[in-house]
Amino acid sequence: MALNKFMHPNNIYKTPPDFAKLAKTYKEFSDIAKMDVTGKVTIDFKDPHALRILTTCLLKSDFNLDVLIPEDRLVPTLPLRLNYILWIEDLMNFINKKESITGLDIGTGACAIYPLLAAVKNKWMMVGTETDKESLLKATENVQRNNLQNLITLKENPTKSIVDFMFADDHSQMFDFCMCNPPFYTNVQELWESRSPARPEPKNGFTGSPHELITEGGELQFCRKIIEESKLYKDRILIYTTMVGHKYNLKELVLDLKAESIKYTITEFCQGRVTRWGLAWTYQDYDLSKIDMPKDKSRKKNLPITITLPKPDESKTRTNSFDKMKAILQELKITYKVITKRNNELRLKIIAVSNTWSNQRRKRRLQKQMEEQSKKAKCEGNSTGQEMINDNDQNGTSTLISSVEKTTNDISQLDSQETTQNIRRATKEKMKSDSRESSSSRKKLKPNESDKPSKPAKKVMEVETDPATLQRRQKQIDYGKNTVGYHNYIKQVPIDQRTKDHPKTPDKYTKYSRRSWDMLIKLWRKKLHDYDTGIKQEYESDSEEEN
């Protein structure tokens, strides 16, 4: 269900933008837009290029901002970013801070989206920090393109700290708030699992560089580090805030704040089909728990799930029901312990190490598809083998029959036991001999050689057309191109200097078996690792180019 109705009431994207109007106003948007049979104008949200054009056109039409979004960087979701800015406005109104507001954006990114929105919309003085030099350069260009140097200052963070470096030299620096959108993932494997085929297919295309998506310890460790550093500068920033992408991380952070008796508040950022959370805390005399966030509609609270089972038939006993329940729990890899077991009552303590029950229908469908493909491949193999047997030399077959008949006549006077053994032995030897001769002839014989002497026919390369297979292959290629090794490779080796020994992106449209394709990806990724300077070291390249 779309969550637009739970957006901040002042968010202009609570009503979806008019794509038809955008197509008439901006040619670049018209090039990516398409119209369905009903006349509705839409775009392919799974295409990163289309998302990039949509965001730049919305920034131009709604905020008069000319922003350049690099192809190898994260495309900001504008409704979500605006929700965050509007929440900061509510916090500033709560503490009666309405003029001369200064803010700190941690990890401003290549677009500097938060400082640009805050400066244009509210005339706030913003300072953006960034650890990546290339992203900082692009952000500086975007600030200059919009002539906002008087309101926005960008600084490079050369240290491993988050806010500490800001106050190391300037002891008079103060901010009314800080904001942050931390990287979500701990490593590439976690990023891969988040977009696994077993999960529901994402509605939007994949964008972003490893630097923007991955950090050591994930967003939980990153936010905990902000909390630890905030204790050293309690009076230098009035309200600390951060966005949280995973709800279970939000619970852990709230427990950390409660343990330190730190005043905090949380909120939801709802847009499209995605929900994020905002966390704010302070060491001042503001009771953030009393803040009244404006909302048009409140979301329903989760209620306990109660299931009443009908009274079983006499043929269905409690033991049978328990056995079925045990089978389900074992299938889901959930451990259990019997707490109470009496007449009609059975209480279990259930422990789930991980979520194994979500998307069961999708998993069963994938399993069924794999089984059908396995059966199909097996049938094709049997059919091929039968054709090869039928193509054997007719003379060899007749020779085998005559040999068996001759052997039978010769030993007709022996007893039945010896007769049976000899027939079997003679038949097996003749079949082995013919099999070797047939195998040898097939290896030497070329296509159409028996008809006329000609060159072997060229092998026609089959094309993969299955949409599910192409989508899976594209994801594997995208993950390979979002690695440090790939960025270094395209930087160090220009395309006109590449040879067959360099990493070659596999062609997803060529027909391969699943095992062969996975091996190609593995070899490609292995070659890319030769250009990997290490996850913890700074990588040099951010440009992207097709092989």
Coordinates of C-alpha atoms in Angstrom, one line a residue:
M1 CA 0.0 0.0 0.0
A2 CA 1.3 3.5 -0.9
L3 CA 2.2 5.5 2.1
N4 CA 1.8 9.0 0.6
K5 CA -1.2 9.7 2.9
F6 CA 1.2 9.5 5.9
M7 CA 3.6 12.0 4.5
H8 CA 4.3 15.3 6.3
P9 CA 1.2 17.5 5.6
N10 CA 3.5 20.2 4.2
N11 CA 5.2 18.0 1.7
I12 CA 4.4 19.1 -1.8
Y13 CA 4.8 15.6 -3.1
K14 CA 1.9 14.4 -1.0
T15 CA 0.1 14.8 -4.3
P16 CA 2.2 13.0 -7.0
P17 CA 3.9 15.2 -9.6
D18 CA 2.2 15.8 -12.9
F19 CA 4.3 13.8 -15.4
A20 CA 2.4 15.0 -18.4
K21 CA 3.3 18.6 -17.5
L22 CA 6.9 17.7 -16.9
A23 CA 7.1 16.0 -20.3
K24 CA 5.8 19.2 -22.0
T25 CA 8.2 21.5 -20.0
Y26 CA 11.4 19.5 -20.2
K27 CA 12.6 17.7 -23.3
E28 CA 14.9 15.4 -21.4
F29 CA 11.9 14.1 -19.4
S30 CA 9.9 13.7 -22.5
D31 CA 12.6 11.4 -23.9
I32 CA 12.2 9.0 -21.0
A33 CA 8.5 9.2 -20.5
K34 CA 6.0 6.9 -22.0
M35 CA 2.2 6.9 -22.3
D36 CA 0.0 3.9 -21.7
V37 CA -3.3 3.0 -23.5
T38 CA -5.3 5.1 -21.0
G39 CA -3.2 8.2 -21.8
K40 CA -1.4 8.2 -18.4
V41 CA 2.2 9.4 -18.6
T42 CA 4.8 7.4 -16.6
I43 CA 8.4 6.3 -16.5
D44 CA 10.4 3.2 -15.9
F45 CA 11.3 3.5 -12.2
K46 CA 13.7 0.6 -12.4
D47 CA 15.9 2.5 -14.9
P48 CA 18.5 4.6 -13.0
H49 CA 18.8 7.0 -15.9
A50 CA 15.1 7.7 -15.7
L51 CA 15.3 8.3 -12.0
R52 CA 18.2 10.7 -12.4
I53 CA 16.2 12.7 -15.1
L54 CA 13.1 12.8 -12.9
T55 CA 14.9 14.1 -9.9
T56 CA 16.7 16.9 -11.8
C57 CA 13.5 18.0 -13.5
L58 CA 11.6 18.1 -10.1
L59 CA 14.4 20.2 -8.6
K60 CA 14.2 22.6 -11.5
S61 CA 10.4 22.9 -11.5
D62 CA 9.7 22.9 -7.8
F63 CA 12.8 24.6 -6.3
N64 CA 14.5 26.3 -9.2
L65 CA 17.6 24.3 -8.5
D66 CA 20.0 23.2 -11.3
V67 CA 21.6 20.0 -10.0
L68 CA 24.0 17.7 -11.8
I69 CA 23.7 14.1 -10.5
P70 CA 26.7 11.9 -11.5
E71 CA 25.9 8.6 -13.1
D72 CA 27.9 6.6 -10.5
R73 CA 26.4 8.2 -7.4
L74 CA 23.2 7.9 -5.4
V75 CA 20.1 9.4 -6.9
P76 CA 18.3 11.1 -3.9
T77 CA 14.6 10.4 -3.4
L78 CA 13.2 13.9 -3.3
P79 CA 10.0 13.2 -1.2
L80 CA 12.1 11.5 1.5
R81 CA 14.7 14.3 1.6
L82 CA 11.9 16.9 1.8
N83 CA 10.2 15.0 4.7
Y84 CA 13.5 15.2 6.6
I85 CA 13.8 18.9 6.1
L86 CA 10.2 19.5 7.2
W87 CA 10.8 17.5 10.3
I88 CA 13.8 19.7 11.1
E89 CA 11.5 22.7 10.7
D90 CA 9.1 21.3 13.3
L91 CA 12.0 20.7 15.7
M92 CA 13.2 24.3 15.3
N93 CA 9.7 25.6 15.8
F94 CA 9.5 23.5 19.0
I95 CA 12.6 25.2 20.5
N96 CA 11.4 28.6 19.2
K97 CA 14.3 28.9 16.9
K98 CA 13.0 30.7 13.8
E99 CA 15.8 33.0 12.5
S100 CA 19.5 32.7 11.8
I101 CA 19.3 28.9 11.9
T102 CA 22.6 27.0 11.2
G103 CA 22.8 23.3 10.4
L104 CA 25.4 20.6 9.8
D105 CA 24.9 18.0 7.2
I106 CA 27.0 14.9 7.8
G107 CA 28.0 13.2 4.6
T108 CA 26.5 15.7 2.1
G109 CA 27.1 13.5 -1.0
A110 CA 27.7 14.5 -4.6
C111 CA 24.4 16.3 -4.9
A112 CA 24.5 18.2 -1.6
I113 CA 20.7 17.8 -1.6
Y114 CA 20.0 18.7 2.0
P115 CA 22.0 21.9 2.1
L116 CA 20.5 23.0 -1.3
L117 CA 16.9 22.4 -0.1
A118 CA 17.5 24.0 3.3
A119 CA 19.2 27.1 1.7
V120 CA 16.6 27.6 -1.0
K121 CA 13.5 26.8 1.0
N122 CA 14.3 28.3 4.4
K123 CA 17.5 30.4 3.9
W124 CA 19.3 28.4 6.5
M125 CA 23.1 28.6 6.8
M126 CA 24.4 25.1 6.1
V127 CA 27.7 23.3 6.5
G128 CA 28.2 20.0 4.6
T129 CA 31.0 17.5 5.4
E130 CA 32.2 14.8 3.1
T131 CA 35.0 12.2 3.2
D132 CA 35.1 11.4 -0.5
K133 CA 37.0 13.9 -2.5
E134 CA 35.2 13.2 -5.8
S135 CA 31.8 13.6 -4.2
L136 CA 33.0 16.8 -2.5
L137 CA 34.1 18.2 -5.9
K138 CA 30.7 17.5 -7.5
A139 CA 28.9 18.9 -4.5
T140 CA 30.9 22.1 -4.8
E141 CA 30.0 22.4 -8.4
N142 CA 26.3 22.1 -7.6
V143 CA 26.5 24.8 -5.0
Q144 CA 28.3 27.1 -7.4
R145 CA 25.8 26.3 -10.3
N146 CA 23.0 27.7 -8.1
N147 CA 25.0 30.7 -6.6
L148 CA 24.5 29.6 -3.0
Q149 CA 28.1 30.0 -1.7
N150 CA 26.9 32.6 0.7
L151 CA 24.6 30.1 2.5
I152 CA 26.4 26.8 2.0
T153 CA 29.9 25.8 3.0
L154 CA 31.4 22.4 2.2
K155 CA 34.3 20.9 4.1
E156 CA 36.3 17.7 3.6
N157 CA 36.5 15.3 6.5
P158 CA 40.0 13.7 6.4
T159 CA 39.6 12.0 9.7
K160 CA 37.7 8.9 10.9
S161 CA 35.6 11.0 13.3
I162 CA 32.1 12.3 12.4
V163 CA 31.6 15.6 14.1
D164 CA 34.8 15.8 16.3
F165 CA 36.9 17.3 13.5
M166 CA 34.5 20.2 13.1
F167 CA 35.3 21.5 16.6
A168 CA 39.0 20.6 16.8
D169 CA 40.3 23.9 15.4
D170 CA 37.3 26.2 15.8
H171 CA 36.1 26.2 19.4
S172 CA 33.5 28.9 18.8
Q173 CA 31.6 26.9 16.1
M174 CA 28.0 26.1 17.0
F175 CA 25.0 24.6 15.2
D176 CA 21.3 24.5 15.9
F177 CA 21.0 21.0 14.5
C178 CA 22.8 18.3 12.6
M179 CA 21.4 15.8 10.2
C180 CA 22.7 12.6 8.6
N181 CA 21.6 9.9 6.2
P182 CA 24.1 7.1 7.0
P183 CA 25.1 4.2 4.8
F184 CA 22.8 1.2 5.4
Y185 CA 25.0 -1.8 4.8
T186 CA 28.0 -3.4 6.5
N187 CA 29.5 -5.1 3.5
V188 CA 28.8 -6.1 -0.1
Q189 CA 27.3 -9.4 1.0
E190 CA 24.7 -7.7 3.1
L191 CA 23.9 -5.4 0.1
W192 CA 23.6 -8.4 -2.1
E193 CA 21.1 -10.2 0.3
S194 CA 19.0 -7.1 0.5
R195 CA 18.3 -7.4 -3.3
S196 CA 18.1 -11.2 -3.4
P197 CA 15.6 -12.7 -5.8
A198 CA 13.9 -14.4 -2.8
R199 CA 12.8 -10.9 -1.6
P200 CA 10.1 -8.9 -3.2
E201 CA 11.4 -7.1 -6.3
P202 CA 12.4 -3.5 -5.6
K203 CA 10.2 -0.9 -7.3
N204 CA 13.1 1.5 -8.0
G205 CA 16.4 1.0 -9.9
F206 CA 19.6 0.5 -8.0
T207 CA 21.9 3.5 -7.7
G208 CA 24.8 4.5 -5.5
S209 CA 28.5 3.8 -5.0
P210 CA 30.1 1.6 -2.4
H211 CA 31.2 4.6 -0.5
E212 CA 27.6 5.8 -0.1
L213 CA 26.0 2.5 0.7
I214 CA 28.6 0.6 2.8
T215 CA 30.3 1.5 6.1
E216 CA 32.1 -0.5 8.7
G217 CA 29.6 -1.8 11.1
G218 CA 26.6 -0.6 9.1
E219 CA 24.3 2.2 10.0
L220 CA 23.9 1.0 13.6
Q221 CA 27.6 1.4 14.4
F222 CA 27.7 4.7 12.5
C223 CA 24.8 6.2 14.5
R224 CA 26.2 4.9 17.7
K225 CA 29.4 6.7 16.9
I226 CA 27.5 9.9 16.4
I227 CA 25.9 9.4 19.9
E228 CA 29.3 8.8 21.5
E229 CA 30.8 12.0 19.9
S230 CA 27.7 14.0 20.8
K231 CA 28.4 13.4 24.5
L232 CA 31.7 15.4 24.0
Y233 CA 29.9 18.4 22.4
K234 CA 26.6 18.6 24.3
D235 CA 26.4 22.4 23.9
R236 CA 27.9 22.8 20.4
I237 CA 24.9 21.3 18.6
L238 CA 21.5 21.9 20.2
I239 CA 19.6 19.0 18.6
Y240 CA 21.3 15.9 17.0
T241 CA 19.3 14.0 14.4
T242 CA 19.8 11.1 12.0
M243 CA 17.8 9.1 9.6
V244 CA 17.5 5.3 10.3
G245 CA 16.8 2.8 7.5
H246 CA 16.1 -0.3 9.5
K247 CA 13.6 -0.4 12.3
Y248 CA 15.5 -3.0 14.3
N249 CA 18.4 -0.6 14.4
L250 CA 16.1 2.2 15.6
K251 CA 15.1 0.0 18.6
E252 CA 18.7 -0.6 19.5
L253 CA 19.6 3.2 19.3
V254 CA 16.6 4.1 21.5
L255 CA 17.8 1.6 24.1
D256 CA 21.2 3.2 24.0
L257 CA 19.7 6.7 24.6
K258 CA 17.5 5.4 27.4
A259 CA 20.4 3.8 29.1
E260 CA 22.2 7.2 29.2
S261 CA 18.9 9.0 30.2
I262 CA 19.2 11.2 27.1
K263 CA 16.0 12.9 25.9
Y264 CA 14.9 11.9 22.4
T265 CA 12.1 11.7 20.0
I266 CA 11.4 9.6 16.9
T267 CA 9.2 10.0 13.8
E268 CA 8.4 8.3 10.6
F269 CA 9.2 9.4 7.0
C270 CA 6.6 7.8 4.8
Q271 CA 6.7 8.1 1.0
G272 CA 5.7 5.8 -1.8
R273 CA 6.1 2.2 -0.5
V274 CA 9.1 3.0 1.7
T275 CA 9.3 4.0 5.3
R276 CA 12.3 5.5 7.1
W277 CA 12.6 6.8 10.6
G278 CA 14.0 9.9 12.1
L279 CA 15.8 10.0 15.5
A280 CA 16.5 13.2 17.4
W281 CA 18.2 13.7 20.8
T282 CA 19.4 16.6 22.9
Y283 CA 21.3 17.5 26.1
Q284 CA 19.5 20.8 26.5
D285 CA 16.3 21.5 28.6
Y286 CA 14.0 20.6 25.7
D287 CA 11.6 17.8 26.4
L288 CA 11.5 16.3 23.0
S289 CA 9.0 13.7 24.1
K290 CA 6.3 16.4 24.2
I291 CA 6.8 17.6 20.6
D292 CA 3.6 17.4 18.6
M293 CA 4.4 16.3 15.1
P294 CA 1.7 17.4 12.6
K295 CA 0.1 14.5 10.8
D296 CA -3.0 14.2 8.8
K297 CA -3.7 10.6 9.6
S298 CA -2.2 8.4 12.3
R299 CA -1.1 4.9 11.4
K300 CA -2.7 2.0 13.1
K301 CA -0.7 0.4 15.8
N302 CA 0.3 -3.2 15.6
L303 CA -2.0 -5.4 17.6
P304 CA -1.3 -8.9 18.8
I305 CA -2.3 -11.6 16.4
T306 CA -4.9 -14.0 17.8
I307 CA -6.0 -17.1 15.9
T308 CA -8.9 -19.2 17.1
L309 CA -8.8 -22.8 15.8
P310 CA -12.0 -24.8 15.4
K311 CA -12.7 -27.8 17.6
P312 CA -11.0 -30.7 15.9
D313 CA -12.8 -33.8 14.8
E314 CA -12.4 -37.0 16.7
S315 CA -10.1 -38.3 14.0
K316 CA -7.7 -35.3 14.5
T317 CA -6.1 -35.4 17.9
R318 CA -4.0 -32.8 19.6
T319 CA -0.9 -34.9 19.0
N320 CA -1.5 -34.8 15.2
S321 CA -1.9 -31.0 15.3
F322 CA 1.3 -30.7 17.3
D323 CA 3.2 -32.9 14.9
K324 CA 2.2 -30.8 12.0
M325 CA 3.2 -27.6 13.9
K326 CA 6.6 -29.2 14.6
A327 CA 7.1 -30.0 11.0
I328 CA 6.3 -26.4 10.0
L329 CA 8.7 -25.0 12.6
Q330 CA 11.5 -27.3 11.5
E331 CA 11.0 -26.3 7.9
L332 CA 11.3 -22.7 8.9
K333 CA 14.5 -23.5 11.0
I334 CA 12.8 -22.2 14.2
T335 CA 13.7 -23.8 17.5
Y336 CA 11.1 -24.4 20.2
K337 CA 10.8 -25.5 23.7
V338 CA 7.6 -27.0 25.3
I339 CA 6.5 -24.8 28.3
T340 CA 3.1 -26.3 29.1
K341 CA 1.5 -29.5 27.7
R342 CA -1.8 -30.4 29.3
N343 CA -5.3 -31.5 28.1
N344 CA -6.2 -28.9 25.5
E345 CA -3.3 -26.5 26.1
L346 CA 0.1 -26.4 24.5
R347 CA 2.5 -23.5 25.1
L348 CA 5.8 -23.2 23.3
K349 CA 8.8 -20.9 23.6
I350 CA 9.8 -20.1 20.0
I351 CA 13.2 -18.7 19.1
A352 CA 13.8 -17.5 15.5
V353 CA 17.5 -16.6 14.8
S354 CA 16.6 -15.0 11.4
N355 CA 13.5 -14.2 9.4
T356 CA 12.8 -17.4 7.4
W357 CA 9.1 -17.1 7.1
S358 CA 8.8 -14.0 4.9
N359 CA 8.1 -14.3 1.1
Q360 CA 7.3 -18.0 1.4
R361 CA 5.1 -17.9 -1.7
R362 CA 7.8 -16.4 -3.7
K363 CA 10.3 -18.9 -2.4
R364 CA 8.0 -21.8 -3.3
R365 CA 7.5 -20.4 -6.8
L366 CA 11.2 -20.1 -7.3
Q367 CA 11.8 -23.7 -6.0
K368 CA 9.1 -25.0 -8.4
Q369 CA 10.7 -23.2 -11.3
M370 CA 14.0 -24.7 -10.5
E371 CA 12.5 -28.2 -10.3
E372 CA 10.8 -27.7 -13.6
Q373 CA 14.0 -26.5 -15.3
S374 CA 15.8 -29.5 -13.8
K375 CA 13.2 -32.0 -15.2
K376 CA 13.3 -30.2 -18.6
A377 CA 17.1 -30.5 -18.7
K378 CA 16.9 -34.1 -17.8
C379 CA 14.3 -34.9 -20.4
E380 CA 16.4 -33.1 -23.1
G381 CA 19.4 -35.1 -22.0
N382 CA 17.5 -38.4 -22.3
S383 CA 16.1 -37.4 -25.7
T384 CA 19.6 -36.5 -27.0
G385 CA 21.0 -39.8 -25.8
Q386 CA 18.1 -41.7 -27.5
E387 CA 18.8 -39.9 -30.8
M388 CA 22.4 -40.8 -30.7
I389 CA 21.6 -44.4 -30.2
N390 CA 19.1 -44.4 -33.1
D391 CA 21.8 -42.8 -35.3
N392 CA 24.2 -45.7 -34.8
D393 CA 25.2 -47.8 -37.8
Q394 CA 22.5 -50.2 -38.8
N395 CA 25.1 -52.8 -39.7
G396 CA 26.5 -52.7 -36.2
T397 CA 23.1 -53.5 -34.8
S398 CA 22.5 -56.4 -37.2
T399 CA 26.0 -57.7 -36.4
L400 CA 25.1 -57.7 -32.7
I401 CA 21.9 -59.7 -33.4
S402 CA 23.6 -62.2 -35.6
S403 CA 26.4 -62.6 -33.0
V404 CA 23.9 -63.3 -30.3
E405 CA 22.1 -65.8 -32.5
K406 CA 25.3 -67.6 -33.4
T407 CA 26.3 -67.7 -29.7
T408 CA 22.9 -69.1 -28.8
N409 CA 23.1 -71.9 -31.4
D410 CA 26.6 -72.9 -30.4
I411 CA 25.7 -73.3 -26.8
S412 CA 22.3 -74.8 -27.2
Q413 CA 23.5 -78.1 -26.0
L414 CA 24.7 -76.7 -22.6
D415 CA 22.6 -76.7 -19.5
S416 CA 20.3 -73.8 -18.9
Q417 CA 22.5 -72.1 -16.3
E418 CA 25.6 -72.0 -18.5
T419 CA 23.5 -70.9 -21.5
T420 CA 22.2 -67.9 -19.6
Q421 CA 25.6 -66.8 -18.3
N422 CA 27.3 -67.1 -21.7
I423 CA 24.5 -65.2 -23.6
R424 CA 24.8 -62.3 -21.1
R425 CA 28.6 -62.3 -21.4
A426 CA 28.7 -62.4 -25.2
T427 CA 26.0 -59.7 -25.4
K428 CA 27.9 -57.3 -23.0
E429 CA 31.2 -57.7 -24.8
K430 CA 29.6 -57.0 -28.2
M431 CA 27.8 -53.9 -26.9
K432 CA 31.0 -52.5 -25.3
S433 CA 32.9 -53.0 -28.6
D434 CA 30.2 -51.3 -30.7
S435 CA 29.9 -48.5 -28.2
R436 CA 33.6 -47.7 -28.4
E437 CA 33.6 -47.8 -32.2
S438 CA 30.5 -45.6 -32.4
S439 CA 32.1 -43.1 -29.9
S440 CA 35.3 -43.0 -32.0
S441 CA 33.4 -42.4 -35.2
R442 CA 31.3 -39.6 -33.7
K443 CA 34.4 -37.8 -32.6
K444 CA 36.0 -37.9 -36.1
L445 CA 32.9 -37.3 -38.1
K446 CA 32.1 -33.7 -38.9
P447 CA 28.7 -32.2 -39.9
N448 CA 27.6 -33.2 -43.4
E449 CA 30.8 -35.0 -44.0
S450 CA 29.0 -38.1 -45.4
D451 CA 27.2 -36.0 -48.0
K452 CA 30.0 -33.8 -49.3
P453 CA 33.4 -32.5 -48.3
S454 CA 32.8 -29.0 -46.8
K455 CA 33.9 -26.9 -43.9
P456 CA 32.2 -27.5 -40.5
A457 CA 29.1 -25.3 -40.1
K458 CA 29.7 -22.3 -37.8
K459 CA 28.1 -22.7 -34.4
V460 CA 25.1 -20.3 -34.1
M461 CA 25.2 -18.5 -30.7
E462 CA 21.9 -18.8 -29.0
V463 CA 20.3 -15.7 -27.4
E464 CA 18.9 -15.7 -23.9
T465 CA 15.3 -14.3 -23.9
D466 CA 14.0 -15.3 -20.5
P467 CA 13.2 -12.0 -18.6
A468 CA 13.8 -13.5 -15.1
T469 CA 17.2 -14.8 -16.2
L470 CA 18.2 -11.5 -17.8
Q471 CA 17.1 -9.6 -14.7
R472 CA 19.1 -11.9 -12.4
R473 CA 22.2 -11.6 -14.6
Q474 CA 21.9 -7.8 -14.7
K475 CA 21.8 -7.7 -10.9
Q476 CA 25.0 -9.7 -10.7
I477 CA 26.7 -7.4 -13.3
D478 CA 25.5 -4.3 -11.3
Y479 CA 27.0 -5.6 -8.1
G480 CA 30.3 -6.3 -9.8
K481 CA 30.4 -2.7 -11.2
N482 CA 29.7 -1.3 -7.8
T483 CA 32.9 -2.6 -6.4
V484 CA 36.2 -0.8 -5.6
G485 CA 38.0 -3.1 -8.1
Y486 CA 35.8 -2.1 -11.0
H487 CA 36.1 1.6 -10.2
N488 CA 39.9 1.3 -10.1
Y489 CA 40.0 -0.9 -13.3
I490 CA 38.1 1.6 -15.5
K491 CA 40.2 4.4 -14.2
Q492 CA 43.6 2.7 -14.7
V493 CA 42.9 0.9 -18.0
P494 CA 41.3 3.0 -20.8
I495 CA 38.8 1.1 -23.0
D496 CA 41.1 1.4 -26.1
Q497 CA 44.0 -0.2 -24.3
R498 CA 42.1 -3.3 -23.0
T499 CA 43.1 -6.8 -24.2
K500 CA 41.6 -10.2 -23.8
D501 CA 43.5 -10.7 -20.6
H502 CA 41.7 -7.8 -18.9
P503 CA 38.4 -8.3 -17.0
K504 CA 35.5 -8.6 -19.6
T505 CA 31.9 -8.0 -18.5
P506 CA 30.0 -11.1 -19.4
D507 CA 27.3 -10.7 -22.1
K508 CA 24.0 -11.4 -20.4
Y509 CA 22.2 -12.0 -23.7
T510 CA 24.3 -15.0 -24.6
K511 CA 22.7 -18.4 -23.8
Y512 CA 24.5 -20.1 -20.9
S513 CA 23.6 -22.7 -18.3
R514 CA 23.2 -21.4 -14.8
R515 CA 26.5 -23.0 -13.7
S516 CA 28.4 -21.6 -16.7
W517 CA 27.1 -18.1 -16.2
D518 CA 28.0 -18.2 -12.5
M519 CA 31.5 -19.3 -13.4
L520 CA 31.9 -16.4 -15.9
I521 CA 30.8 -14.0 -13.2
K522 CA 33.1 -15.6 -10.7
L523 CA 36.1 -15.3 -13.0
W524 CA 35.2 -11.7 -13.9
R525 CA 35.0 -10.7 -10.3
K526 CA 38.2 -12.5 -9.5
K527 CA 40.0 -10.5 -12.2
L528 CA 38.5 -7.3 -10.8
H529 CA 40.0 -8.1 -7.4
D530 CA 43.4 -7.7 -8.9
Y531 CA 42.6 -3.9 -9.1
D532 CA 41.2 -3.9 -5.5
T533 CA 43.3 -1.8 -3.2
G534 CA 41.4 -3.0 -0.2
I535 CA 38.0 -2.0 1.2
K536 CA 39.5 0.1 4.0
Q537 CA 41.8 2.0 1.6
E538 CA 40.6 5.0 -0.5
Y539 CA 39.7 4.0 -4.0
E540 CA 40.7 6.4 -6.8
S541 CA 38.0 6.1 -9.4
D542 CA 34.3 7.0 -9.5
S543 CA 33.6 7.2 -13.2
E544 CA 31.6 4.3 -14.8
E545 CA 32.1 3.0 -18.3
E546 CA 30.7 -0.1 -20.1
N547 CA 33.2 -2.8 -21.3

